[in-house]
mmCIF file of C-alpha atoms in Angstrom:
data_model
loop_
_atom_site.group_PDB
_atom_site.id
_atom_site.type_symbol
_atom_site.label_atom_id
_atom_site.label_comp_id
_atom_site.label_asym_id
_atom_site.label_seq_id
_atom_site.Cartn_x
_atom_site.Cartn_y
_atom_site.Cartn_z
ATOM 1 C CA UNK A 1 17.102 -6.994 9.709
ATOM 2 C CA UNK A 2 15.220 -7.618 12.928
ATOM 3 C CA UNK A 3 15.159 -5.497 16.074
ATOM 4 C CA UNK A 4 15.029 -7.710 19.147
ATOM 5 C CA UNK A 5 14.044 -6.059 22.407
ATOM 6 C CA UNK A 6 14.512 -7.284 25.937
ATOM 7 C CA UNK A 7 14.399 -6.051 29.513
ATOM 8 C CA UNK A 8 10.816 -5.074 30.164
ATOM 9 C CA UNK A 9 8.903 -6.170 33.227
ATOM 10 C CA UNK A 10 7.134 -5.168 36.405
ATOM 11 C CA UNK A 11 8.786 -2.817 38.884
ATOM 12 C CA UNK A 12 7.677 -0.712 41.829
ATOM 13 C CA UNK A 13 7.660 3.062 41.603
ATOM 14 C CA UNK A 14 11.134 4.421 42.199
ATOM 15 C CA UNK A 15 12.759 1.349 40.753
ATOM 16 C CA UNK A 16 14.873 0.842 37.645
ATOM 17 C CA UNK A 17 14.790 -1.182 34.457
ATOM 18 C CA UNK A 18 17.140 -1.439 31.515
ATOM 19 C CA UNK A 19 15.784 -2.070 28.036
ATOM 20 C CA UNK A 20 17.995 -3.354 25.258
ATOM 21 C CA UNK A 21 17.435 -3.475 21.511
ATOM 22 C CA UNK A 22 19.688 -5.521 19.255
ATOM 23 C CA UNK A 23 19.749 -4.977 15.507
ATOM 24 C CA UNK A 24 20.095 -8.511 14.262
ATOM 25 C CA UNK A 25 21.404 -8.733 10.708
ATOM 26 C CA UNK A 26 22.255 -5.041 10.395
ATOM 27 C CA UNK A 27 25.695 -4.283 9.022
ATOM 28 C CA UNK A 28 27.830 -1.788 10.942
ATOM 29 C CA UNK A 29 27.770 0.935 8.290
ATOM 30 C CA UNK A 30 23.979 0.950 8.359
ATOM 31 C CA UNK A 31 23.909 0.939 12.166
ATOM 32 C CA UNK A 32 26.120 4.021 12.163
ATOM 33 C CA UNK A 33 23.912 5.801 9.658
ATOM 34 C CA UNK A 34 20.506 5.404 11.289
ATOM 35 C CA UNK A 35 18.822 7.274 14.067
ATOM 36 C CA UNK A 36 18.211 5.073 17.093
ATOM 37 C CA UNK A 37 15.099 5.744 19.111
ATOM 38 C CA UNK A 38 12.901 4.455 21.887
ATOM 39 C CA UNK A 39 9.176 5.135 21.725
ATOM 40 C CA UNK A 40 6.410 4.163 24.101
ATOM 41 C CA UNK A 41 2.674 3.758 23.876
ATOM 42 C CA UNK A 42 0.394 3.684 26.875
ATOM 43 C CA UNK A 43 -3.164 2.322 26.646
ATOM 44 C CA UNK A 44 -5.438 4.800 24.908
ATOM 45 C CA UNK A 45 -2.588 7.141 24.050
ATOM 46 C CA UNK A 46 -0.531 7.877 20.975
ATOM 47 C CA UNK A 47 2.940 6.494 20.549
ATOM 48 C CA UNK A 48 5.479 9.040 21.770
ATOM 49 C CA UNK A 49 9.213 9.480 21.325
ATOM 50 C CA UNK A 50 11.049 8.913 24.598
ATOM 51 C CA UNK A 51 14.735 9.117 23.675
ATOM 52 C CA UNK A 52 16.853 9.404 20.573
ATOM 53 C CA UNK A 53 20.448 9.101 19.433
ATOM 54 C CA UNK A 54 20.786 10.634 16.004
ATOM 55 C CA UNK A 55 23.135 9.255 13.371
ATOM 56 C CA UNK A 56 25.423 12.160 14.255
ATOM 57 C CA UNK A 57 25.438 11.211 17.923
ATOM 58 C CA UNK A 58 23.117 13.917 19.243
ATOM 59 C CA UNK A 59 20.973 12.759 22.149
ATOM 60 C CA UNK A 60 17.541 14.040 23.041
ATOM 61 C CA UNK A 61 14.863 13.089 25.542
ATOM 62 C CA UNK A 62 11.205 13.766 26.099
ATOM 63 C CA UNK A 63 10.742 16.322 28.865
ATOM 64 C CA UNK A 64 8.886 13.751 30.943
ATOM 65 C CA UNK A 65 11.948 11.485 31.226
ATOM 66 C CA UNK A 66 14.851 13.952 31.313
ATOM 67 C CA UNK A 67 17.139 13.284 34.241
ATOM 68 C CA UNK A 68 15.698 9.796 34.768
ATOM 69 C CA UNK A 69 16.315 7.911 31.500
ATOM 70 C CA UNK A 70 19.605 7.437 29.657
ATOM 71 C CA UNK A 71 19.956 6.173 26.098
ATOM 72 C CA UNK A 72 23.192 4.600 24.929
ATOM 73 C CA UNK A 73 24.500 2.554 22.020
ATOM 74 C CA UNK A 74 27.121 -0.071 21.402
ATOM 75 C CA UNK A 75 28.341 -0.212 17.832
ATOM 76 C CA UNK A 76 30.139 -3.516 18.292
ATOM 77 C CA UNK A 77 27.045 -5.259 19.605
ATOM 78 C CA UNK A 78 24.648 -3.263 17.378
ATOM 79 C CA UNK A 79 22.547 -2.426 20.421
ATOM 80 C CA UNK A 80 20.779 0.604 21.812
ATOM 81 C CA UNK A 81 19.839 0.548 25.471
ATOM 82 C CA UNK A 82 17.508 2.614 27.609
ATOM 83 C CA UNK A 83 18.354 2.826 31.297
ATOM 84 C CA UNK A 84 15.261 3.891 33.197
ATOM 85 C CA UNK A 85 15.629 5.092 36.789
ATOM 86 C CA UNK A 86 13.186 6.584 39.286
ATOM 87 C CA UNK A 87 10.323 4.981 37.412
ATOM 88 C CA UNK A 88 6.817 6.339 37.882
ATOM 89 C CA UNK A 89 3.435 4.698 37.291
ATOM 90 C CA UNK A 90 2.947 7.047 34.332
ATOM 91 C CA UNK A 91 5.943 5.401 32.648
ATOM 92 C CA UNK A 92 3.829 2.268 32.218
ATOM 93 C CA UNK A 93 3.628 1.511 28.501
ATOM 94 C CA UNK A 94 4.789 -0.764 25.736
ATOM 95 C CA UNK A 95 8.245 0.415 24.723
ATOM 96 C CA UNK A 96 9.375 0.114 21.106
ATOM 97 C CA UNK A 97 12.801 0.372 19.579
ATOM 98 C CA UNK A 98 13.077 2.109 16.209
ATOM 99 C CA UNK A 99 16.028 2.511 13.868
ATOM 100 C CA UNK A 100 15.916 4.360 10.600
ATOM 101 C CA UNK A 101 16.438 7.540 8.694
ATOM 102 C CA UNK A 102 14.555 9.746 6.266
ATOM 103 C CA UNK A 103 14.687 8.241 2.821
ATOM 104 C CA UNK A 104 16.040 4.960 4.149
ATOM 105 C CA UNK A 105 14.644 1.776 5.584
ATOM 106 C CA UNK A 106 12.955 1.934 8.942
ATOM 107 C CA UNK A 107 12.788 -0.887 11.458
ATOM 108 C CA UNK A 108 10.643 -1.443 14.552
ATOM 109 C CA UNK A 109 11.020 -3.854 17.416
ATOM 110 C CA UNK A 110 8.153 -6.022 18.617
ATOM 111 C CA UNK A 111 7.654 -3.983 21.785
ATOM 112 C CA UNK A 112 8.313 -4.799 25.406
ATOM 113 C CA UNK A 113 5.916 -4.133 28.277
ATOM 114 C CA UNK A 114 7.023 -1.947 31.176
ATOM 115 C CA UNK A 115 4.666 -1.810 34.141
ATOM 116 C CA UNK A 116 5.355 0.435 37.135
ATOM 117 C CA UNK A 117 3.232 -0.203 40.215
ATOM 118 C CA UNK A 118 2.485 2.500 42.748
#
C-alpha cells in the first residue's frame, strides 16, 4: 500500500487549495476500516492533526481550521481530500496524509508542501 498525495503549492492569503491522497493498492474493506487523517508540520513545530474522518464516519477538525477546511472521502477512488479555503500564512506547512487504526497497519504519505504568502 502506498499513499500518494497531490495538490500542494503556493497560494496567496485568502486563496484555496485542494489536497488529495490516494491509497494505491489498498483493498476496499481495509479503506473502510481505517481512520483517514490529514496532518501538517510547519518548520520548527510538531506535527499536528488537522482533520480526520474516522472509520465510523465521524469528522473532526483542529480548532485552527474549523470553518475553513473540509475533509472528504471517496470509497470508489480510495481517496481522501482536504479542501482548504481562506488560507492564512500560518497554514504554511508540509501536509501529510495518514490512514490507519489502532492495532492495525498505519500508512503515511510522502508529504506535500503548502505555502501561503501574505
